[in-house]
mmCIF file of C-alpha atoms and ligand atoms in Angstrom:
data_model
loop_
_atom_site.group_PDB
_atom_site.id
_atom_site.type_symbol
_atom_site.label_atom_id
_atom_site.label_comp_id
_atom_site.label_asym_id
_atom_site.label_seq_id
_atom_site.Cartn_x
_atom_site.Cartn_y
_atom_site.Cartn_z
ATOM 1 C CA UNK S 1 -180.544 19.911 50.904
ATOM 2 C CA UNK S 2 -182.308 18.296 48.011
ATOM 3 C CA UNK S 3 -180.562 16.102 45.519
ATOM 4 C CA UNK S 4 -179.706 17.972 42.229
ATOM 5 C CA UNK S 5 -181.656 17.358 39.403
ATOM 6 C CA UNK S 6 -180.147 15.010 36.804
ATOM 7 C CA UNK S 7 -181.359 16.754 33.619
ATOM 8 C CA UNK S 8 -180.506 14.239 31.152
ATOM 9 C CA UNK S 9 -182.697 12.186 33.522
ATOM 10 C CA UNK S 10 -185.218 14.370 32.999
ATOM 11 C CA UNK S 11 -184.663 14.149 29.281
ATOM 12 C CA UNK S 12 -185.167 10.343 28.990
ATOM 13 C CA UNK S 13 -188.773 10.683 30.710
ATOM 14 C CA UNK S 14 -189.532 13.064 28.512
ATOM 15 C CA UNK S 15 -188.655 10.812 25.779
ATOM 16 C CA UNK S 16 -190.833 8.243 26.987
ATOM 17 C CA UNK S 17 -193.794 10.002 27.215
ATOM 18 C CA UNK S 18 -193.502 10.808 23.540
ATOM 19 C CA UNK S 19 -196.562 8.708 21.563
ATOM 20 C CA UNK S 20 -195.505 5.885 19.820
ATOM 21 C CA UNK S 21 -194.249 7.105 16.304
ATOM 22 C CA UNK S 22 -194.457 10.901 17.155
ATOM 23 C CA UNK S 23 -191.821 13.144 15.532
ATOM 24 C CA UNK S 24 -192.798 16.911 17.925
ATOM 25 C CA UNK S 25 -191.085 20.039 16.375
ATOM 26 C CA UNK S 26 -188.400 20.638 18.194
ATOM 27 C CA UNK S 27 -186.535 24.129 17.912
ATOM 28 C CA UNK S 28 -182.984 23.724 18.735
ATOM 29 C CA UNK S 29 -180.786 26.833 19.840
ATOM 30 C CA UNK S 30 -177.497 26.198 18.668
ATOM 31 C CA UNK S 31 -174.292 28.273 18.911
ATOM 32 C CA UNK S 32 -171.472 26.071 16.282
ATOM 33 C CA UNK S 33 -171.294 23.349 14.520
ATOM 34 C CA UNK S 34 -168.998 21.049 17.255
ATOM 35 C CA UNK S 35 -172.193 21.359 19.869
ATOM 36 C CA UNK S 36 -175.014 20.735 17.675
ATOM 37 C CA UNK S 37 -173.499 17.261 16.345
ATOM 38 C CA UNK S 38 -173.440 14.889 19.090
ATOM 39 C CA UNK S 39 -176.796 16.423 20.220
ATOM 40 C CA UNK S 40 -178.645 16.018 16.478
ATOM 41 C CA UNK S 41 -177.625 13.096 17.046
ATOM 42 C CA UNK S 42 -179.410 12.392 19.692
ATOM 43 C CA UNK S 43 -182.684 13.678 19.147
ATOM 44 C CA UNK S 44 -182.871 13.738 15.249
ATOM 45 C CA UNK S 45 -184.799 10.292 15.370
ATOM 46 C CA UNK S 46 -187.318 11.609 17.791
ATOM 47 C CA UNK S 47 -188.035 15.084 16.676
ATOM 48 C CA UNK S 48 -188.461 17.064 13.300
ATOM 49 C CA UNK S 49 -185.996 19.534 14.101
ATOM 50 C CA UNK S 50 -185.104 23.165 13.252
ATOM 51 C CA UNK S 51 -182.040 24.826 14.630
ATOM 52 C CA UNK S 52 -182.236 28.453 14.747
ATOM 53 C CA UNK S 53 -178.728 30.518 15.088
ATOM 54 C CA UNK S 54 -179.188 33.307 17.530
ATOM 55 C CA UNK S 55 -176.196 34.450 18.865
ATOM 56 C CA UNK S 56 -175.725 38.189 19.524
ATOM 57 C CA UNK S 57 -172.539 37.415 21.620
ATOM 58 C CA UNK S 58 -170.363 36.214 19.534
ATOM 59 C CA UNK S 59 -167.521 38.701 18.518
ATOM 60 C CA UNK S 60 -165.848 39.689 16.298
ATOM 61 C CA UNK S 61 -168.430 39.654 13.176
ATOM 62 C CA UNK S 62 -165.883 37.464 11.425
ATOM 63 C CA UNK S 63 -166.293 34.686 14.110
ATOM 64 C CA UNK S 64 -169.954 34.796 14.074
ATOM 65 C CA UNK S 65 -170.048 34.147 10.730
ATOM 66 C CA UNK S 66 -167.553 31.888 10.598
ATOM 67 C CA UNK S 67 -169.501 29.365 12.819
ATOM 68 C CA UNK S 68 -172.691 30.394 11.374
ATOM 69 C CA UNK S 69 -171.058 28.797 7.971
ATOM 70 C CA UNK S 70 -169.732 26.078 9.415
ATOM 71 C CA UNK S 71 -172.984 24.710 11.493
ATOM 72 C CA UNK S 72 -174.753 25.139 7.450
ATOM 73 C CA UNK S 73 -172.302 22.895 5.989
ATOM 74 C CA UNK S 74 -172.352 20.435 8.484
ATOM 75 C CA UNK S 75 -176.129 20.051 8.765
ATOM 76 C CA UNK S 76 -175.733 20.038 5.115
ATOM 77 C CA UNK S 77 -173.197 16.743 5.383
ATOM 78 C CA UNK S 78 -174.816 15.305 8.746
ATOM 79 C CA UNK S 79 -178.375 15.229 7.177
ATOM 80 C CA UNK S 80 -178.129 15.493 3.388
ATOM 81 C CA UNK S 81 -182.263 14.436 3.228
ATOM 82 C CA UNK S 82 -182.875 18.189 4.378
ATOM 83 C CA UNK S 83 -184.926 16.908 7.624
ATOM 84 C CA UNK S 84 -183.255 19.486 9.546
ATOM 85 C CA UNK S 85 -183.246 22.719 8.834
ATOM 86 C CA UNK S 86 -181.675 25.970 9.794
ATOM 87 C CA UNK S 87 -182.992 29.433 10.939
ATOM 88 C CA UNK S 88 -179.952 32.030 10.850
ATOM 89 C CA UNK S 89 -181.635 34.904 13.094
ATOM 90 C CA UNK S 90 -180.675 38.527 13.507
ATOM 91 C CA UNK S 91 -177.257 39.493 14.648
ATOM 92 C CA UNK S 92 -177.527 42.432 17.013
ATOM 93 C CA UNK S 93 -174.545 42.068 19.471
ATOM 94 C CA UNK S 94 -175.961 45.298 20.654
ATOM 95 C CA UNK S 95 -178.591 43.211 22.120
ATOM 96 C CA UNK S 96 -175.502 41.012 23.722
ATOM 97 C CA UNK S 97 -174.018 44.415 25.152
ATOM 98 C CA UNK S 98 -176.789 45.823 26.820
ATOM 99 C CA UNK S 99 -177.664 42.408 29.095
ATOM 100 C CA UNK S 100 -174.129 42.122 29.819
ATOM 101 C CA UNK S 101 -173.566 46.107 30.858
ATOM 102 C CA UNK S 102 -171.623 46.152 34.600
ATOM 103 C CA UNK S 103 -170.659 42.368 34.645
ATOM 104 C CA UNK S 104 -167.852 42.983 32.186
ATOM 105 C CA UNK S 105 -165.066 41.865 34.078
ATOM 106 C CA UNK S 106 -167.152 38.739 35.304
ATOM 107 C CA UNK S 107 -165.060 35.442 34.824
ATOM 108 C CA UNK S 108 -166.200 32.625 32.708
ATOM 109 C CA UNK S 109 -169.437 31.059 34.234
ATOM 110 C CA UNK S 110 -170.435 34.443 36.075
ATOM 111 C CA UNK S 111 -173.038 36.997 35.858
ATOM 112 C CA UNK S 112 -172.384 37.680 32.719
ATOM 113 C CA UNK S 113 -172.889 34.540 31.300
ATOM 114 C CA UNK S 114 -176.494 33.920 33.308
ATOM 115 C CA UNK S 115 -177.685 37.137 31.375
ATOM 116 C CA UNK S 116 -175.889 36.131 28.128
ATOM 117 C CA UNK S 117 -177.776 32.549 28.694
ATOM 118 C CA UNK S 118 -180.855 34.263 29.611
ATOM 119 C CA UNK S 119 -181.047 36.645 26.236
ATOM 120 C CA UNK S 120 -181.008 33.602 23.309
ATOM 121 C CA UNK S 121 -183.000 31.171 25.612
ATOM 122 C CA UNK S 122 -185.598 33.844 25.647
ATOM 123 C CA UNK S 123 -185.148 34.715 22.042
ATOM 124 C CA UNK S 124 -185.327 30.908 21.485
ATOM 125 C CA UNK S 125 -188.809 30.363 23.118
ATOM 126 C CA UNK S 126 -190.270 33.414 21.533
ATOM 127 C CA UNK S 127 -189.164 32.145 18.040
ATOM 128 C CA UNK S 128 -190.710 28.790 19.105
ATOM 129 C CA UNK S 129 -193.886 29.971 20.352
ATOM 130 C CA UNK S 130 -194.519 32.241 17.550
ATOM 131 C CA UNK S 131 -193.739 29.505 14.952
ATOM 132 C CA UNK S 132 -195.497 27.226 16.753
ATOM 133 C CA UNK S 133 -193.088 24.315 17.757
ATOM 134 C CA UNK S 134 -194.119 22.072 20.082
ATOM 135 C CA UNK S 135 -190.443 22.020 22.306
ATOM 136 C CA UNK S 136 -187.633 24.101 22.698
ATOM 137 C CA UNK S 137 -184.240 23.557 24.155
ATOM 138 C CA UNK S 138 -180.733 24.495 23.904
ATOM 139 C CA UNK S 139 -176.775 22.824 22.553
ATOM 140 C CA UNK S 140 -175.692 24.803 25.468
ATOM 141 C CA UNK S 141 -175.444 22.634 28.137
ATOM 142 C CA UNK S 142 -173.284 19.775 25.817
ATOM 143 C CA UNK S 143 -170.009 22.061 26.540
ATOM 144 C CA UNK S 144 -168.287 21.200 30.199
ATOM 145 C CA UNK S 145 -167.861 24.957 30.668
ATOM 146 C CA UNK S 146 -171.665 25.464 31.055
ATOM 147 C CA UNK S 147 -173.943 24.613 33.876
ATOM 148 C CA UNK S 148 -176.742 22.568 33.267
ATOM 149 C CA UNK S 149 -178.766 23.315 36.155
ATOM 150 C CA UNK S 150 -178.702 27.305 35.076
ATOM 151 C CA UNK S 151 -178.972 26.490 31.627
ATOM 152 C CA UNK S 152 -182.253 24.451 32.341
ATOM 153 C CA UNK S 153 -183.922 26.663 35.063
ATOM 154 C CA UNK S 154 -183.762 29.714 32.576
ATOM 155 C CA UNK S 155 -184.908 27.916 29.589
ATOM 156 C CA UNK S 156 -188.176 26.202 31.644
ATOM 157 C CA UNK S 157 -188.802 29.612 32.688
ATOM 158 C CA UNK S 158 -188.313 31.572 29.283
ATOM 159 C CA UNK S 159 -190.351 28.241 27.569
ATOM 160 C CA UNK S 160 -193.446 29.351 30.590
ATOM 161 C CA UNK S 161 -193.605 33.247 29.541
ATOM 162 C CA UNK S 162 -193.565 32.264 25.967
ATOM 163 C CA UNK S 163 -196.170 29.213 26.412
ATOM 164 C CA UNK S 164 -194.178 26.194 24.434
ATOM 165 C CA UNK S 165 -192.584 23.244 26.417
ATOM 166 C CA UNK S 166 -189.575 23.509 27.590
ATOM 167 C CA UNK S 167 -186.770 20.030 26.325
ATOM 168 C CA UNK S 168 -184.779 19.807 29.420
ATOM 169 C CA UNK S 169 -181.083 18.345 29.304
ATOM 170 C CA UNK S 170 -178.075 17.786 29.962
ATOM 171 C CA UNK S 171 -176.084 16.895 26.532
ATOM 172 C CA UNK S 172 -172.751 16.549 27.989
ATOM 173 C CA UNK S 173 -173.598 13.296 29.919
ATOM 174 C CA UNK S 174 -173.585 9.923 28.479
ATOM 175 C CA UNK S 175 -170.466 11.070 26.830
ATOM 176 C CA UNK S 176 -172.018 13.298 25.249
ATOM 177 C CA UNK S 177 -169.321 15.894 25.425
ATOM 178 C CA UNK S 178 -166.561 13.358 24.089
ATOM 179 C CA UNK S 179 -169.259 12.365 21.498
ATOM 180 C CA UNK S 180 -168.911 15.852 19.973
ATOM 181 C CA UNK S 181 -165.577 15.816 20.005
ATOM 182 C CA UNK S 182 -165.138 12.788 17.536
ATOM 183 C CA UNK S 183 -167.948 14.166 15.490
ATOM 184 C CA UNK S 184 -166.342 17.261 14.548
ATOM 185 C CA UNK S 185 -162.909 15.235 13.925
ATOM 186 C CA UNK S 186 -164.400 12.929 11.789
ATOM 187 C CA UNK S 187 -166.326 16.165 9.790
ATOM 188 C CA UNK S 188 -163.593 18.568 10.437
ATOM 189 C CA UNK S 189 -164.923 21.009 12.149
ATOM 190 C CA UNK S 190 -163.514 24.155 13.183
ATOM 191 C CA UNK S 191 -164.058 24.298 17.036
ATOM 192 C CA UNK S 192 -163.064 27.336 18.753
ATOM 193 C CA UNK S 193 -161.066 28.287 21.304
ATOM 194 C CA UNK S 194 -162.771 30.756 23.473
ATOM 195 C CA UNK S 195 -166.521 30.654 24.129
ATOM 196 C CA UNK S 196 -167.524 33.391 22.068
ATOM 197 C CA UNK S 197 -167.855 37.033 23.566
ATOM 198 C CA UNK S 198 -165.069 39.413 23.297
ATOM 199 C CA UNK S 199 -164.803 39.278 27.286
ATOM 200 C CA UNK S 200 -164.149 35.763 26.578
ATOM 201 C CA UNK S 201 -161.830 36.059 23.442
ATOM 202 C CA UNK S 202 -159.700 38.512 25.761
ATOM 203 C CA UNK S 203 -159.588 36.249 28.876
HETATM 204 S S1 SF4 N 1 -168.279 33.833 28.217
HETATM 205 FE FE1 SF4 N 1 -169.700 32.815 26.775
HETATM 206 S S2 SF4 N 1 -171.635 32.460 27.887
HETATM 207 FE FE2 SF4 N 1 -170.381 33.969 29.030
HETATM 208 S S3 SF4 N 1 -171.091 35.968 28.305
HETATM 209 FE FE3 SF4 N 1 -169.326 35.446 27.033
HETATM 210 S S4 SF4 N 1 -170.200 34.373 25.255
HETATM 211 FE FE4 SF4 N 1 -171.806 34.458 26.819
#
Protein backbone atom coordinates (compact mmCIF):
# COMPACT_ATOMS: atom_id res chain seq x y z
CA UNK A 1 0.00 0.00 0.00
CA UNK A 2 1.49 3.39 -0.59
CA UNK A 3 2.59 5.65 2.20
CA UNK A 4 -0.03 8.41 3.00
CA UNK A 5 0.59 11.66 1.90
CA UNK A 6 1.88 14.10 4.54
CA UNK A 7 0.00 17.25 3.44
CA UNK A 8 1.66 19.73 5.49
CA UNK A 9 4.66 18.20 3.68
CA UNK A 10 3.25 19.03 0.74
CA UNK A 11 2.61 22.52 2.01
CA UNK A 12 6.27 23.36 2.82
CA UNK A 13 7.31 22.50 -0.96
CA UNK A 14 4.89 24.52 -2.02
CA UNK A 15 6.25 27.22 0.02
CA UNK A 16 9.51 26.86 -1.40
CA UNK A 17 8.76 27.12 -4.76
CA UNK A 18 7.24 30.51 -4.07
CA UNK A 19 9.73 33.37 -5.87
CA UNK A 20 11.75 35.15 -3.66
CA UNK A 21 9.59 38.10 -2.24
CA UNK A 22 6.25 36.88 -3.81
CA UNK A 23 3.08 37.57 -1.79
CA UNK A 24 0.26 35.04 -4.35
CA UNK A 25 -3.45 35.77 -3.48
CA UNK A 26 -4.46 33.32 -1.52
CA UNK A 27 -8.33 32.74 -0.86
CA UNK A 28 -8.82 31.17 2.42
CA UNK A 29 -12.17 29.23 3.25
CA UNK A 30 -12.75 29.67 6.73
CA UNK A 31 -15.58 28.44 8.99
CA UNK A 32 -14.81 30.59 12.80
CA UNK A 33 -12.63 32.57 14.17
CA UNK A 34 -10.63 29.67 16.54
CA UNK A 35 -9.51 27.85 12.99
CA UNK A 36 -8.52 30.70 10.98
CA UNK A 37 -5.94 32.04 13.75
CA UNK A 38 -3.22 29.66 14.06
CA UNK A 39 -3.48 29.17 10.24
CA UNK A 40 -3.26 33.26 9.35
CA UNK A 41 -0.70 32.82 11.13
CA UNK A 42 0.96 30.76 9.21
CA UNK A 43 0.60 31.89 5.86
CA UNK A 44 -0.12 35.69 6.38
CA UNK A 45 3.69 36.43 5.68
CA UNK A 46 3.63 34.52 2.47
CA UNK A 47 0.37 35.36 0.89
CA UNK A 48 -1.99 38.48 0.48
CA UNK A 49 -4.87 36.84 1.82
CA UNK A 50 -8.70 37.02 1.64
CA UNK A 51 -10.89 34.78 3.69
CA UNK A 52 -14.22 34.29 2.32
CA UNK A 53 -17.11 32.90 4.85
CA UNK A 54 -19.15 30.32 3.08
CA UNK A 55 -20.84 28.20 5.24
CA UNK A 56 -24.36 27.01 4.35
CA UNK A 57 -24.17 24.34 7.18
CA UNK A 58 -24.06 25.99 9.97
CA UNK A 59 -27.40 26.01 11.99
CA UNK A 60 -29.23 27.65 13.63
CA UNK A 61 -29.02 31.27 11.82
CA UNK A 62 -28.03 32.63 15.21
CA UNK A 63 -24.80 30.46 15.23
CA UNK A 64 -23.85 31.33 11.81
CA UNK A 65 -23.84 34.66 12.54
CA UNK A 66 -22.46 34.48 15.61
CA UNK A 67 -19.12 33.08 14.21
CA UNK A 68 -19.43 35.10 11.18
CA UNK A 69 -19.03 38.19 13.84
CA UNK A 70 -16.59 36.81 15.68
CA UNK A 71 -13.98 35.72 12.72
CA UNK A 72 -14.62 39.99 11.68
CA UNK A 73 -13.49 41.09 14.95
CA UNK A 74 -10.71 38.99 15.23
CA UNK A 75 -9.20 39.64 11.80
CA UNK A 76 -9.98 43.07 12.84
CA UNK A 77 -7.57 42.62 16.21
CA UNK A 78 -5.13 39.92 14.55
CA UNK A 79 -4.32 42.27 11.56
CA UNK A 80 -5.34 45.84 12.40
CA UNK A 81 -3.18 47.08 8.93
CA UNK A 82 -6.31 45.66 6.94
CA UNK A 83 -3.91 43.16 4.85
CA UNK A 84 -6.46 40.61 5.22
CA UNK A 85 -9.63 40.91 4.32
CA UNK A 86 -12.96 39.23 4.55
CA UNK A 87 -15.62 38.02 2.00
CA UNK A 88 -18.96 37.10 4.01
CA UNK A 89 -20.76 34.98 1.10
CA UNK A 90 -24.36 33.93 0.75
CA UNK A 91 -26.05 31.92 3.41
CA UNK A 92 -28.29 29.35 1.77
CA UNK A 93 -28.36 26.33 4.21
CA UNK A 94 -30.76 25.13 1.63
CA UNK A 95 -27.77 24.57 -0.41
CA UNK A 96 -26.30 22.57 2.88
CA UNK A 97 -29.66 20.44 2.90
CA UNK A 98 -29.88 19.31 -0.44
CA UNK A 99 -25.99 17.72 -0.57
CA UNK A 100 -26.61 16.23 2.67
CA UNK A 101 -30.33 14.63 1.72
CA UNK A 102 -30.24 10.56 2.82
CA UNK A 103 -26.96 10.74 4.93
CA UNK A 104 -28.80 12.39 7.79
CA UNK A 105 -28.21 10.05 10.39
CA UNK A 106 -24.44 9.72 9.24
CA UNK A 107 -22.04 10.09 12.33
CA UNK A 108 -19.46 12.73 12.57
CA UNK A 109 -16.77 12.19 9.79
CA UNK A 110 -19.32 10.25 7.43
CA UNK A 111 -21.00 10.76 4.23
CA UNK A 112 -22.41 13.56 5.19
CA UNK A 113 -19.58 15.41 6.00
CA UNK A 114 -17.58 14.39 2.48
CA UNK A 115 -20.62 16.15 0.69
CA UNK A 116 -20.79 18.98 3.28
CA UNK A 117 -16.78 19.30 2.58
CA UNK A 118 -17.33 18.93 -1.00
CA UNK A 119 -20.13 21.95 -1.33
CA UNK A 120 -17.83 25.13 0.23
CA UNK A 121 -14.54 23.65 -1.26
CA UNK A 122 -16.29 23.91 -4.54
CA UNK A 123 -17.91 27.18 -3.74
CA UNK A 124 -14.38 28.21 -2.58
CA UNK A 125 -12.56 27.51 -5.94
CA UNK A 126 -15.30 29.01 -7.99
CA UNK A 127 -15.07 32.28 -5.91
CA UNK A 128 -11.28 32.01 -6.46
CA UNK A 129 -11.24 31.40 -10.02
CA UNK A 130 -13.70 33.98 -10.82
CA UNK A 131 -11.84 36.64 -8.74
CA UNK A 132 -8.86 35.58 -9.97
CA UNK A 133 -6.64 34.39 -6.98
CA UNK A 134 -3.80 32.65 -7.64
CA UNK A 135 -4.40 29.66 -4.62
CA UNK A 136 -7.10 28.38 -2.75
CA UNK A 137 -7.30 26.25 0.31
CA UNK A 138 -9.24 25.57 3.31
CA UNK A 139 -9.07 26.15 7.77
CA UNK A 140 -10.70 22.85 7.60
CA UNK A 141 -8.24 20.47 8.04
CA UNK A 142 -6.61 22.55 11.40
CA UNK A 143 -9.57 20.82 13.57
CA UNK A 144 -8.58 16.99 14.77
CA UNK A 145 -12.15 15.99 13.87
CA UNK A 146 -11.45 16.44 10.10
CA UNK A 147 -9.47 14.35 7.74
CA UNK A 148 -6.86 15.83 5.92
CA UNK A 149 -6.44 13.42 3.26
CA UNK A 150 -10.40 13.98 2.24
CA UNK A 151 -10.20 17.47 2.88
CA UNK A 152 -7.20 17.78 0.36
CA UNK A 153 -8.29 15.28 -2.40
CA UNK A 154 -11.66 17.28 -2.78
CA UNK A 155 -10.20 20.64 -2.72
CA UNK A 156 -7.26 19.62 -5.58
CA UNK A 157 -10.09 18.35 -7.45
CA UNK A 158 -12.70 21.30 -7.00
CA UNK A 159 -9.30 23.82 -7.50
CA UNK A 160 -8.89 21.49 -11.29
CA UNK A 161 -12.70 22.08 -12.50
CA UNK A 162 -12.44 25.63 -11.49
CA UNK A 163 -8.74 26.17 -13.01
CA UNK A 164 -6.85 27.98 -9.82
CA UNK A 165 -4.17 26.04 -7.75
CA UNK A 166 -5.08 24.18 -5.26
CA UNK A 167 -2.86 25.16 -1.30
CA UNK A 168 -2.65 21.74 0.05
CA UNK A 169 -2.37 21.16 3.97
CA UNK A 170 -2.59 19.90 6.83
CA UNK A 171 -2.96 22.85 9.59
CA UNK A 172 -3.33 20.71 12.53
CA UNK A 173 0.32 19.43 12.44
CA UNK A 174 3.22 21.22 13.80
CA UNK A 175 0.94 21.95 16.63
CA UNK A 176 -1.00 23.57 14.76
CA UNK A 177 -4.19 22.47 16.40
CA UNK A 178 -2.85 23.42 20.02
CA UNK A 179 -1.61 26.66 18.32
CA UNK A 180 -5.27 27.64 17.80
CA UNK A 181 -6.20 26.84 20.90
CA UNK A 182 -3.94 29.48 22.73
CA UNK A 183 -4.80 31.95 20.06
CA UNK A 184 -8.34 32.12 20.72
CA UNK A 185 -7.55 32.16 24.68
CA UNK A 186 -5.35 34.84 24.43
CA UNK A 187 -8.20 36.84 21.97
CA UNK A 188 -11.13 35.29 23.61
CA UNK A 189 -12.72 33.66 21.27
CA UNK A 190 -15.89 31.96 21.38
CA UNK A 191 -15.15 28.35 20.12
CA UNK A 192 -17.98 26.10 19.75
CA UNK A 193 -18.97 23.06 20.83
CA UNK A 194 -20.40 21.07 18.05
CA UNK A 195 -19.10 21.32 14.48
CA UNK A 196 -21.76 23.22 13.05
CA UNK A 197 -24.81 21.42 11.29
CA UNK A 198 -27.90 20.75 13.16
CA UNK A 199 -27.11 16.85 12.72
CA UNK A 200 -24.13 17.80 14.59
CA UNK A 201 -25.66 20.25 17.22
CA UNK A 202 -28.15 17.23 17.98
CA UNK A 203 -25.48 14.46 18.24
S1 LIG B 1 -20.82 17.40 11.07
FE1 LIG B 1 -19.72 19.25 10.35
S2 LIG B 1 -18.62 18.67 8.46
FE2 LIG B 1 -20.19 17.09 8.93
S3 LIG B 1 -21.99 17.72 7.76
FE3 LIG B 1 -22.25 18.60 9.80
S4 LIG B 1 -21.32 20.65 9.66
FE4 LIG B 1 -20.64 19.50 7.85
Amino acid sequence: MANPVNWQREMEKTLAGLPEGARPRLLLHACCGPCSSAVLEQLRRRFDITILYYNPNIWPEAEYRRRADELAAFVARFAPEGDVKLVEDRYLPDEFYAAARGLEEEPERGARCTRCYALRLERAAEFAAQHGFDYVCTTLSISPHKDAERLNRLGMAAAERQGVRWLPGDFKKKEGYKRSLQLSSEYGLYRQDYCGCEFSARK
